[in-house]
Coordinates of C-alpha atoms (C1' of nucleotides) in Angstrom, one line a residue:
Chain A
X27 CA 8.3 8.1 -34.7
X28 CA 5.9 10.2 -33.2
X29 CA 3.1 11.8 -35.7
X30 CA -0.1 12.8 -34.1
X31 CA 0.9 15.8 -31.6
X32 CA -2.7 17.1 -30.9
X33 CA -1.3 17.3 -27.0
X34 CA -1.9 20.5 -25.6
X35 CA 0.7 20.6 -22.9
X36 CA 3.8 19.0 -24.7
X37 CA 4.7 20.2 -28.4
X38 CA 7.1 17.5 -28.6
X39 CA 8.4 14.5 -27.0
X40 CA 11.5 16.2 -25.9
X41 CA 9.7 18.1 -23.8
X42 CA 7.8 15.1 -22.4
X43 CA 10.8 12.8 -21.6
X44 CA 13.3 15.6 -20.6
X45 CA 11.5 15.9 -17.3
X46 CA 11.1 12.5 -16.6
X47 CA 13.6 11.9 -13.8
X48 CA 15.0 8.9 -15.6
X49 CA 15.9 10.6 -18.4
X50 CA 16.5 14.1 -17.0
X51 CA 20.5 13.7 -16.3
X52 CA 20.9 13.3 -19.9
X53 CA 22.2 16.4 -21.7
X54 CA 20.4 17.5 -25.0
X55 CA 22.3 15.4 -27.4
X56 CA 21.7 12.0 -25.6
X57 CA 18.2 13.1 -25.2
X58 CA 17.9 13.3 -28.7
X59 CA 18.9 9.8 -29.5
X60 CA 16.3 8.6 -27.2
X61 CA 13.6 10.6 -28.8
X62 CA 14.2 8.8 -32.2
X63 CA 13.3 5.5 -30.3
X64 CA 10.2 6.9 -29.0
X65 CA 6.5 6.1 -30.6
X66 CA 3.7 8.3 -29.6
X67 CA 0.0 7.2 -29.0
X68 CA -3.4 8.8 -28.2
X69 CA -5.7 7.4 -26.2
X70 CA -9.2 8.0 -25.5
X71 CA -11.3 8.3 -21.9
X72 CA -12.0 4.9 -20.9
X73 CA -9.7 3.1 -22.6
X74 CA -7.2 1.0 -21.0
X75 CA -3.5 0.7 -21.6
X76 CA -3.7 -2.6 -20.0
X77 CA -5.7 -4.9 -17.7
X78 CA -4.8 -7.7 -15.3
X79 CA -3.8 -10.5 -17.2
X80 CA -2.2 -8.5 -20.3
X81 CA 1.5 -8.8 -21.1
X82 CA 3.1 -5.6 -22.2
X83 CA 6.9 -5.0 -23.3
X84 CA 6.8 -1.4 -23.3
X85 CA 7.8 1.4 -21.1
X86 CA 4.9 4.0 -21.2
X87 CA 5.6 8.0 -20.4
X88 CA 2.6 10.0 -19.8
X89 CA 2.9 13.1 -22.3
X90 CA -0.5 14.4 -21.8
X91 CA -3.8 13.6 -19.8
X92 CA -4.2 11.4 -16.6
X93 CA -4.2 7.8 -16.4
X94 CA -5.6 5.6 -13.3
X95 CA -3.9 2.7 -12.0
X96 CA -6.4 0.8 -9.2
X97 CA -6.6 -3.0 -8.6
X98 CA -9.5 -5.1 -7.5
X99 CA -9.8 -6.3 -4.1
X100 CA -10.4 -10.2 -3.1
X101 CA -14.1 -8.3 -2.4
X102 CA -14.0 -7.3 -6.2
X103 CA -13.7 -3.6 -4.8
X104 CA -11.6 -0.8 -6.5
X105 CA -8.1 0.5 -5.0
X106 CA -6.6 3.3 -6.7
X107 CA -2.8 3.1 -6.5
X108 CA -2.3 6.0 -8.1
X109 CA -2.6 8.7 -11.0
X110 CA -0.9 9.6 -13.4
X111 CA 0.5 13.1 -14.4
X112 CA 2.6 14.1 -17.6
X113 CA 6.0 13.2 -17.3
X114 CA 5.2 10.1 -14.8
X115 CA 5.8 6.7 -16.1
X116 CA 4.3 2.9 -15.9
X117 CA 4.6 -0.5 -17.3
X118 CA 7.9 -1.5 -15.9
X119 CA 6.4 -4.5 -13.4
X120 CA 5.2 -6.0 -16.7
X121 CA 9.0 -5.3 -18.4
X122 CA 11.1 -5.7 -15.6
X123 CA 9.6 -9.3 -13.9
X124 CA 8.4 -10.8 -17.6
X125 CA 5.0 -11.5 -16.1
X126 CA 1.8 -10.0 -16.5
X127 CA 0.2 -7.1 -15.1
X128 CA -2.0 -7.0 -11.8
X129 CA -3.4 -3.8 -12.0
X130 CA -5.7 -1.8 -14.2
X131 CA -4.5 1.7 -16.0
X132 CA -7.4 3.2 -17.6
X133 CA -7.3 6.4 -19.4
X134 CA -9.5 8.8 -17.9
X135 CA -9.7 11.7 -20.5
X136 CA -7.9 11.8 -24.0
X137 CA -4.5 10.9 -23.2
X138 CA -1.2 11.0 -25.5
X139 CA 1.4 8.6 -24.5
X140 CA 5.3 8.0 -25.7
X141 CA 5.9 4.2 -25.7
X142 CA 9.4 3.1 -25.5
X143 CA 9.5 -0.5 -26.4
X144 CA 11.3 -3.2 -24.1
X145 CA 14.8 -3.9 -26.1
X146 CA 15.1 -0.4 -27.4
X147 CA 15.1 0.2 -23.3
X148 CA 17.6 -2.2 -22.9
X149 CA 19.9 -1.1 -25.3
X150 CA 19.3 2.0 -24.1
X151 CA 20.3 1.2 -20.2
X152 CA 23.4 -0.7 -22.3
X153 CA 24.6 2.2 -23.6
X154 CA 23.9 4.7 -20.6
X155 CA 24.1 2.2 -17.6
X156 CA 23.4 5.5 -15.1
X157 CA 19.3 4.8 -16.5
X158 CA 19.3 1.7 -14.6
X159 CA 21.0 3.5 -11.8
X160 CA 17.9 6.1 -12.5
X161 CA 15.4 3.4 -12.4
X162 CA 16.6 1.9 -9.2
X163 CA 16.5 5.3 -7.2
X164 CA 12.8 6.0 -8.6
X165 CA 11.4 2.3 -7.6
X166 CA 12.7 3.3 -4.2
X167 CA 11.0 5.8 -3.6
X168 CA 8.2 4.5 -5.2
X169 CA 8.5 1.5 -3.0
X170 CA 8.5 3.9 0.0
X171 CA 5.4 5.9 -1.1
X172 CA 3.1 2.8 -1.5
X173 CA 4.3 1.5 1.9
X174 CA 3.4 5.0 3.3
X175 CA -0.4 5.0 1.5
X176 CA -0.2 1.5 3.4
X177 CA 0.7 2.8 6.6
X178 CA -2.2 5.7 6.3
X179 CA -4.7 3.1 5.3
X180 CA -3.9 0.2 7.6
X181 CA -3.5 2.6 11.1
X182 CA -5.4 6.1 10.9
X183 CA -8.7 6.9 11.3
X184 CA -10.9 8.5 8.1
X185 CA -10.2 12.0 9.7
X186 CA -6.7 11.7 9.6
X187 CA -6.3 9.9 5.9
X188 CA -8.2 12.6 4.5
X189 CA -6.6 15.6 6.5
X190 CA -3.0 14.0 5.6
X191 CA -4.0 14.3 2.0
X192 CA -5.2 17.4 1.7
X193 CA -2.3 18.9 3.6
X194 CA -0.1 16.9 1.3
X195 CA -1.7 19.0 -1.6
X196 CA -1.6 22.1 0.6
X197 CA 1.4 24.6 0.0
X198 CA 2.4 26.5 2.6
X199 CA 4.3 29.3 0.4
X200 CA 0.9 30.2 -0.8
X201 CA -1.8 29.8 1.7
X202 CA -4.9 31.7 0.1
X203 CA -4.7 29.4 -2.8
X204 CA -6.9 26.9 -3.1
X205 CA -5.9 22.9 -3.3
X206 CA -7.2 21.7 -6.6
X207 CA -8.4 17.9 -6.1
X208 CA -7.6 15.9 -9.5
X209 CA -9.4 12.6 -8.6
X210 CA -13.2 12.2 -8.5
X211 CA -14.7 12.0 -4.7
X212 CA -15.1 8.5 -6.2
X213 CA -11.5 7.8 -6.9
X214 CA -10.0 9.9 -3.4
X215 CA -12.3 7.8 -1.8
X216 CA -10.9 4.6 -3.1
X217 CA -7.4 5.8 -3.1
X218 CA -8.1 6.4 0.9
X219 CA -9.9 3.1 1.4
X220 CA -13.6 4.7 2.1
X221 CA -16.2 5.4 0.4
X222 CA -17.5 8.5 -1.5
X223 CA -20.0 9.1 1.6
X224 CA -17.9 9.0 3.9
X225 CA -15.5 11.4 2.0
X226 CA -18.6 13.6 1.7
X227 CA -19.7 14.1 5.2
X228 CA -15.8 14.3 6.4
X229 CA -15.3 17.5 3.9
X230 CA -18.5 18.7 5.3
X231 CA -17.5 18.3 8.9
X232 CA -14.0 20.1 8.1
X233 CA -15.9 23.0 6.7
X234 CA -18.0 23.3 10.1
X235 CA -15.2 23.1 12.4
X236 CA -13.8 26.0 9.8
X237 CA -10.6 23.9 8.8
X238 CA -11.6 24.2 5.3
X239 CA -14.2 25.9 3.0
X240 CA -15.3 24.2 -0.3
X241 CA -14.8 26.3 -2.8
X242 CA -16.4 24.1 -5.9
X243 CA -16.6 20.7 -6.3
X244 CA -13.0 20.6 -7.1
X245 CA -11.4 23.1 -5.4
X246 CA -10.7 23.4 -1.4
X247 CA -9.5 26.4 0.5
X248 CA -7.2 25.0 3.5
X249 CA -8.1 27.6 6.7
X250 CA -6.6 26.0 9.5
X251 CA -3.9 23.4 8.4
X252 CA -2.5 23.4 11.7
X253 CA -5.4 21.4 13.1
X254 CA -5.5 19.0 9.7
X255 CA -2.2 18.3 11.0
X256 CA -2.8 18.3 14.5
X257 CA -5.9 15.8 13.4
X258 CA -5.8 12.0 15.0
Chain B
X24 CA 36.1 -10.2 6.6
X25 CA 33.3 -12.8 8.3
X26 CA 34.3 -13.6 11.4
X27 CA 32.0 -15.1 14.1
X28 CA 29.7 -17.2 12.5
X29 CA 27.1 -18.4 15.3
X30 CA 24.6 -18.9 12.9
X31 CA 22.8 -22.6 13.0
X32 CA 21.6 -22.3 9.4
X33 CA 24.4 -20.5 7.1
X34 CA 27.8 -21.8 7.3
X35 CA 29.3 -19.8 5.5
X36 CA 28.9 -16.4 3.3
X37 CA 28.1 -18.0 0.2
X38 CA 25.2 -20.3 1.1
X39 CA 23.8 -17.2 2.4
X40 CA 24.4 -14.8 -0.6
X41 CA 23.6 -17.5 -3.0
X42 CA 20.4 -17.8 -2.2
X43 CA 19.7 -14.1 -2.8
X44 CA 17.8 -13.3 -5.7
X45 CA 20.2 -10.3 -6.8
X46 CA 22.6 -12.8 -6.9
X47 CA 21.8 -16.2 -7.9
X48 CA 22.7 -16.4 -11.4
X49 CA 26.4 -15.5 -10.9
X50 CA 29.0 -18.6 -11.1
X51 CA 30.8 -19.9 -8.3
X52 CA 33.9 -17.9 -8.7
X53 CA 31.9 -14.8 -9.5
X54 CA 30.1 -15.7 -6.1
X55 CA 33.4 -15.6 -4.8
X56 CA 34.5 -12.4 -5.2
X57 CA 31.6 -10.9 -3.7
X58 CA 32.1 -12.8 -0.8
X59 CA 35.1 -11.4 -0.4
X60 CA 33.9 -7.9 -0.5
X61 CA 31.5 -9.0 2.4
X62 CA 31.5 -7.9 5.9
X63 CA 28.9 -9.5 8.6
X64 CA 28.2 -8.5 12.3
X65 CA 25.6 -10.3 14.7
X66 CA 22.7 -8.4 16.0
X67 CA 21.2 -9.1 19.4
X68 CA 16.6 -9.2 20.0
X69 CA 15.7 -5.6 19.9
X70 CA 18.3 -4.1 18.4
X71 CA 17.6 -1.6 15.1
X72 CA 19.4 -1.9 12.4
X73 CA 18.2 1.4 11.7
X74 CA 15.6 4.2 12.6
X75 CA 14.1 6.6 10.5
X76 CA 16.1 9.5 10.3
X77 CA 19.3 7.1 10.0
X78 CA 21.3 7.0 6.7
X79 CA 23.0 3.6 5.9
X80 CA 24.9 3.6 3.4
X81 CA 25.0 -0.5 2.9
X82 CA 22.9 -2.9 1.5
X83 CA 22.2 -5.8 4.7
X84 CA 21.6 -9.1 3.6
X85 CA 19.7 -11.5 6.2
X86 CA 22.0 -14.9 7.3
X87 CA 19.9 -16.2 9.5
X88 CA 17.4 -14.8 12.0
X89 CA 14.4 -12.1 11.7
X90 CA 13.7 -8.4 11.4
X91 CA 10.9 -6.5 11.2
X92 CA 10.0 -3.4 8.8
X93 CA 7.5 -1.3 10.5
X94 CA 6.4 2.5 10.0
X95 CA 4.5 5.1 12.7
X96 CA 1.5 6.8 11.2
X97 CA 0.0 10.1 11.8
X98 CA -1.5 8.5 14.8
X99 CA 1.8 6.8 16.3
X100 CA 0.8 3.4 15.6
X101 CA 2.8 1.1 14.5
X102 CA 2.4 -0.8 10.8
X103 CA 3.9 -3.8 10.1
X104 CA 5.3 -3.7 6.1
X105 CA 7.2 -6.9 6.1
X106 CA 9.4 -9.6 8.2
X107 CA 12.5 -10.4 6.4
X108 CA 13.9 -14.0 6.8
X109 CA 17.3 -15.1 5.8
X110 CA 18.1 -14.3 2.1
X111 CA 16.2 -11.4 2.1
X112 CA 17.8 -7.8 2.2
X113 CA 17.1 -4.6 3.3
X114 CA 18.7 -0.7 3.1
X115 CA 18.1 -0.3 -0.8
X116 CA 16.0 3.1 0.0
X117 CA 18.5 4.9 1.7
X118 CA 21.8 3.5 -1.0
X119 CA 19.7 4.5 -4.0
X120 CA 18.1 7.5 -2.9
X121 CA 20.9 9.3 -0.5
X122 CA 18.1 9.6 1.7
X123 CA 17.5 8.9 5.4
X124 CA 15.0 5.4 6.2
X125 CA 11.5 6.2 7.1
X126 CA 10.6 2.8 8.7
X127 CA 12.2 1.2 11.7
X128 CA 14.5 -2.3 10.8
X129 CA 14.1 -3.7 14.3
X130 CA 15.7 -7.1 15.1
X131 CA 12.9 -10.1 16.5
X132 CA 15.5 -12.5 17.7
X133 CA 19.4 -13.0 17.5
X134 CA 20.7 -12.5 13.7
X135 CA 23.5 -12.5 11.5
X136 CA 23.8 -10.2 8.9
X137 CA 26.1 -9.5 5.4
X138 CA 26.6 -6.0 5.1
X139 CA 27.6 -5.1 1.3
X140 CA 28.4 -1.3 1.6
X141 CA 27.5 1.1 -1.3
X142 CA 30.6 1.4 -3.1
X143 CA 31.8 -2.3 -3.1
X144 CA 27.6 -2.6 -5.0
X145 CA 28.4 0.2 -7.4
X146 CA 31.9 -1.4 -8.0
X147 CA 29.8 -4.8 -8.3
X148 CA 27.3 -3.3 -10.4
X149 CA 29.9 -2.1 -12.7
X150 CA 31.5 -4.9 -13.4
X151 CA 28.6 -7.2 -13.8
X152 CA 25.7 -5.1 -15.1
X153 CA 23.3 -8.3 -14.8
X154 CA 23.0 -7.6 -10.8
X155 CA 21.3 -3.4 -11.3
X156 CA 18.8 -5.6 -13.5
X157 CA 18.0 -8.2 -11.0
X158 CA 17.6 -5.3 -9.0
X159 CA 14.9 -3.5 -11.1
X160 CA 13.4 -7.1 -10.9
X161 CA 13.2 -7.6 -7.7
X162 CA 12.1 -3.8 -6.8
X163 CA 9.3 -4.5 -9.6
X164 CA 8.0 -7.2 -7.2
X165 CA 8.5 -5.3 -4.4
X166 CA 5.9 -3.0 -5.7
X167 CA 3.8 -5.3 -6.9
X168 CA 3.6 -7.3 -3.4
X169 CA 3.2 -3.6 -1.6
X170 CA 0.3 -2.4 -3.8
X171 CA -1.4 -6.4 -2.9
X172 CA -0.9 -5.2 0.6
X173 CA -2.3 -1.4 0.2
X174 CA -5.5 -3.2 -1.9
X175 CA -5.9 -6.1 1.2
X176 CA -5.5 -3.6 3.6
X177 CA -8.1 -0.7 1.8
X178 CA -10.7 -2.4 0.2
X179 CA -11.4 -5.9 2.6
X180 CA -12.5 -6.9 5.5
X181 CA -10.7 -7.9 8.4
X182 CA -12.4 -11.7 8.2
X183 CA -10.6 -11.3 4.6
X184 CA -7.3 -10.0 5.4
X185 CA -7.1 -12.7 7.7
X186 CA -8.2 -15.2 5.4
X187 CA -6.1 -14.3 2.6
X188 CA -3.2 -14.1 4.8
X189 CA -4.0 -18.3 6.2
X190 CA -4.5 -19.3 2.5
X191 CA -1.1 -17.3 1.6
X192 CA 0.6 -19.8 3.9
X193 CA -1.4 -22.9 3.0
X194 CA 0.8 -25.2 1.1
X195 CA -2.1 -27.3 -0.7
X196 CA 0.1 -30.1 -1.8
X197 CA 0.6 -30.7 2.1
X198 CA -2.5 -30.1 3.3
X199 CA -2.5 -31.8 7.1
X200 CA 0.7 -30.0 7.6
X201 CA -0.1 -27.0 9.5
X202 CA 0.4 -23.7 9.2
X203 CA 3.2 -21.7 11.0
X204 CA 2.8 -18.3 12.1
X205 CA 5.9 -16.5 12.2
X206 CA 4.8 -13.0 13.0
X207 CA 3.4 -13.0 16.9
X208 CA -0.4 -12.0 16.7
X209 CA 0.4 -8.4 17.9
X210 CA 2.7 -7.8 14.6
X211 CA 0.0 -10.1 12.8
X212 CA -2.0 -7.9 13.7
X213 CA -0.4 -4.4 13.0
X214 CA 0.4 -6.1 9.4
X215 CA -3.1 -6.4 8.2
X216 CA -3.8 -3.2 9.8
X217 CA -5.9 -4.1 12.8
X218 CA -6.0 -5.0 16.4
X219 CA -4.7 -8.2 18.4
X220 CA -7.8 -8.7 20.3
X221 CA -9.7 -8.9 16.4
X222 CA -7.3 -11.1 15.5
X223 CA -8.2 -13.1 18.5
X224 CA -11.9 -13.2 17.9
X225 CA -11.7 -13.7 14.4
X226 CA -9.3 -16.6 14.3
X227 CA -11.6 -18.0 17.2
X228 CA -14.6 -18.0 14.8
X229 CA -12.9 -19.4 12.2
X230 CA -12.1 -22.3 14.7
X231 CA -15.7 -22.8 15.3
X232 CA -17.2 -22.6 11.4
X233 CA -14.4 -25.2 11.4
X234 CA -12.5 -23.7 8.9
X235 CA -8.8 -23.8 10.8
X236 CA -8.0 -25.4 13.9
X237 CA -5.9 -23.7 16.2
X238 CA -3.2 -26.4 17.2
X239 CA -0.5 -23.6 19.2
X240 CA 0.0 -20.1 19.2
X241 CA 2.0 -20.3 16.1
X242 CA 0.5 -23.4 14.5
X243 CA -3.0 -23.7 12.2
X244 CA -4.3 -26.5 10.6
X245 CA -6.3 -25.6 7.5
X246 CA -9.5 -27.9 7.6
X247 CA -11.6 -25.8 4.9
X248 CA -9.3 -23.8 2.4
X249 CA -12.5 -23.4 0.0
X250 CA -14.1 -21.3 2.7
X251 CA -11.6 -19.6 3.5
X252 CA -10.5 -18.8 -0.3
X253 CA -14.2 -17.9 -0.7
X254 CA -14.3 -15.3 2.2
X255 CA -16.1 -12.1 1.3
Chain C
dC1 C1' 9.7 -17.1 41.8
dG2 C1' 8.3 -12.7 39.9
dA3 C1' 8.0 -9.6 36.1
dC4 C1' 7.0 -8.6 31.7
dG5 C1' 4.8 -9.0 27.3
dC6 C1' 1.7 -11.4 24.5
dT7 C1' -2.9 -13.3 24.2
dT8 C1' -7.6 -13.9 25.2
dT9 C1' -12.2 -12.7 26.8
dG10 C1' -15.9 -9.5 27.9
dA11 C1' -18.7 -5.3 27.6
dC12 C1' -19.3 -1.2 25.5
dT13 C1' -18.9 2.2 21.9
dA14 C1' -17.8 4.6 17.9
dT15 C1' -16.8 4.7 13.5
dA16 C1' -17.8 4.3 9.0
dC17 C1' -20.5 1.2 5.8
dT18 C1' -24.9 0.2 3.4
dC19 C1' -28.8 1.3 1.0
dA20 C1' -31.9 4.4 -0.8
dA21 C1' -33.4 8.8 -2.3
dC22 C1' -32.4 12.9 -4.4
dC23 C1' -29.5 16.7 -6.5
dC24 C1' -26.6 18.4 -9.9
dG25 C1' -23.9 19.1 -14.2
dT26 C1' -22.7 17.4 -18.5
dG27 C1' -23.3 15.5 -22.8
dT28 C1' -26.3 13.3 -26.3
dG29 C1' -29.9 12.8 -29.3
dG30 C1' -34.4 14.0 -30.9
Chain D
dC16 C1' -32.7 24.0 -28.1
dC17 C1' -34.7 21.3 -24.9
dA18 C1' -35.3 16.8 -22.7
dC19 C1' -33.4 13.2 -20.9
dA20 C1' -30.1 10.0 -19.3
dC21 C1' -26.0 9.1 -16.9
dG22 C1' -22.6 9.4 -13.5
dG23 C1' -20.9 11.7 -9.8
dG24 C1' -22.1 13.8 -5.4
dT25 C1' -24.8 14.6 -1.2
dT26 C1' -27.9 13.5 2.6
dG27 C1' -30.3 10.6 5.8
dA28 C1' -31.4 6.6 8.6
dG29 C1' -30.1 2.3 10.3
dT30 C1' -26.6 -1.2 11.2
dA31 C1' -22.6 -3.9 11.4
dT32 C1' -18.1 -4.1 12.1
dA33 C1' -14.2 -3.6 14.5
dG34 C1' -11.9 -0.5 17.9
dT35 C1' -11.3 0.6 23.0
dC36 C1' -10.6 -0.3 27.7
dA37 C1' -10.1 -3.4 31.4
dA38 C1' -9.1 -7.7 33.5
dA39 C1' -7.2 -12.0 33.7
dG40 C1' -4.5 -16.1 31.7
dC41 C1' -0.3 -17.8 29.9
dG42 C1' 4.7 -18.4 28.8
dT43 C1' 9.3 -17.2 29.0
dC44 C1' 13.2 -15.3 30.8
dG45 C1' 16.1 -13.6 34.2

DNA sequence: CGACGCTTTGACTATACTCAACCCGTGTGG
DNA sequence: CCACACGGGTTGAGTATAGTCAAAGCGTCG
């Protein structure tokens, strides 16, 4: 039951699993029943939710804060898979195959999580079988995002991985905005396959060729995303 | 109905549906009925079973024969994401997500193919609930094996990639038996997102640190695994 | 036999990595 | 409240790795 709601974004966990797209078909009722099967959990920056190695039989929903998933290289070098937003969820390789995880998830500020344990899940997908049918449309397309990051890593240039991404953050129905970057240099650099250097000197050359101004550290105002686009 | 079976290493449906991990744990009889709901059709070298932008609305099952996933990045070059052999399937993305394919399914030599189409799965699905989990099993490896890939390809060397992939294949309780190489070099290549001529070279210094021997184009004897395992 | 595609080899080049130094912002403790 | 430490970020110089382009060898298929 969940006790400890110092989350700023969610006051509760309906509001936390009703947009997770597994769940959001439900109507309020059903949602309801799920809730009272949830357990809640904070976690604090640089904590992990697991490691490689660790066996876990719970389905974990982000409620509030950020969570990185990255694996180590054969070269004992970090890949970020990806981050974690509220209302994203992880665990399943662990639930689903029965074996233990790969990959690291590492809580990268305070963090509250819902945790839906492993038989309450299944009784769950017994009850309302169109959550399996949910699962198996978001592992698609989760299956086709990770083959896309390994098409931009394994056959663009540096220039073009980090153009693709920014115009992926980049929305076109409101240009003047700037793109707010949620990883570190550190982590986008990982997540991209380079280094932060490199990263560093490629946001600097965008800026001279006027494709882009830096706002702040964190923030990047997209001048030209035709030639991002347009980039090789 | 099956019809023309050409194939040299399925006789029938079954031996080819058996082996399938979505499906191995049914009975006989059970077996049976999804046989029944199976169709097949022969594919001729350098045909695609789809493109991106197609929508296929069946799940194709491998009887015998090859076909190749690839993707076109930003910079039109082509990424290999996996060969499928016989047993394996393909056309999940587009069945669970109503969406069109991103990648091309292109067909390396002559192939035979069960084709389950979407509504005969959900009926299946219904009536034996077992087969949506192998599913989520089988899609949890998926992403497992992908993310491997995305970290290889990101965060290694090319003398790594390359190693990795050699000690991938290496069979240590066999270890004079060589290696096969089913991908040609070029799609070798493309898969662990580099060039042919690199593969070349590399595979050529390998030869003389005597770590492999090259015995054909398609054949590698392993002479030092440890080295190869120890690659940096 | 000829054509085509895959493979290899060579020479050159570019890209991005490494290492090191320094800067900056934040948070901690005296 | 300031000093310092720490981690992230930037900049520079040098280098290594792997990509490009071109030519030629090889194998297979029609």
């Amino acid at each position: 039951m969940p006790n400890d709601v110092t989350c700023h974004h969610f006051h509760d966990d309906k509001n936390c699993l009703c947009q997770v797209p597994i769940f959001n078909h439900l109507d309020t009722s059903e949602l309801q029943k799920i809730i009272n099967l949830v357990d809640s959990k904070s976690y604090k920056k640089n904590d992990f939710l697991y490691q490689p190695g660790d066996y876990t039989t719970a389905l974990y929903v982000i409620r509030c804060g950020q969570v990185k998933i990255y694996r180590l290289s054969e070269s004992s070098k970090e890949q970020v898979i990806r981050i974690l937003k509220p209302g994203d969820f992880i665990g399943e390789s662990s639930i689903f195959t029965n074996s233990v995880h790969e990959s690291y998830a590492e809580i990268l500020e305070d963090t509250d999580i819902c945790i839906i344990e492993k038989d309450k899940l299944d009784d769950l997908m017994k009850k309302y079988p169109s959550i399996a049918l949910k699962f198996l449309e978001e592992f698609s397309k989760r299956i086709e995002k990770t083959e896309r990051q390994t098409t931009l890593i394994g056959s663009n240039s540096i220039d073009l991985r980090l153009a693709a991404y920014l115009i992926n953050l980049y929305d076109r129905k409101h240009p003047k905005t700037p793109i707010k970057l949620t990883m570190t240099k550190k982590d986008l650099a990982s997540y991209l396959g380079t280094t932060p250097e490199t990263i560093s000197r490629k946001l600097g050359k965008f800026e001279d060729s006027g494709y882009i101004r830096q706002i702040s550290n964190k923030e990047i105002l997209i001048l030209d995303s035709e030639a991002l686009e347009l980039m090789e």
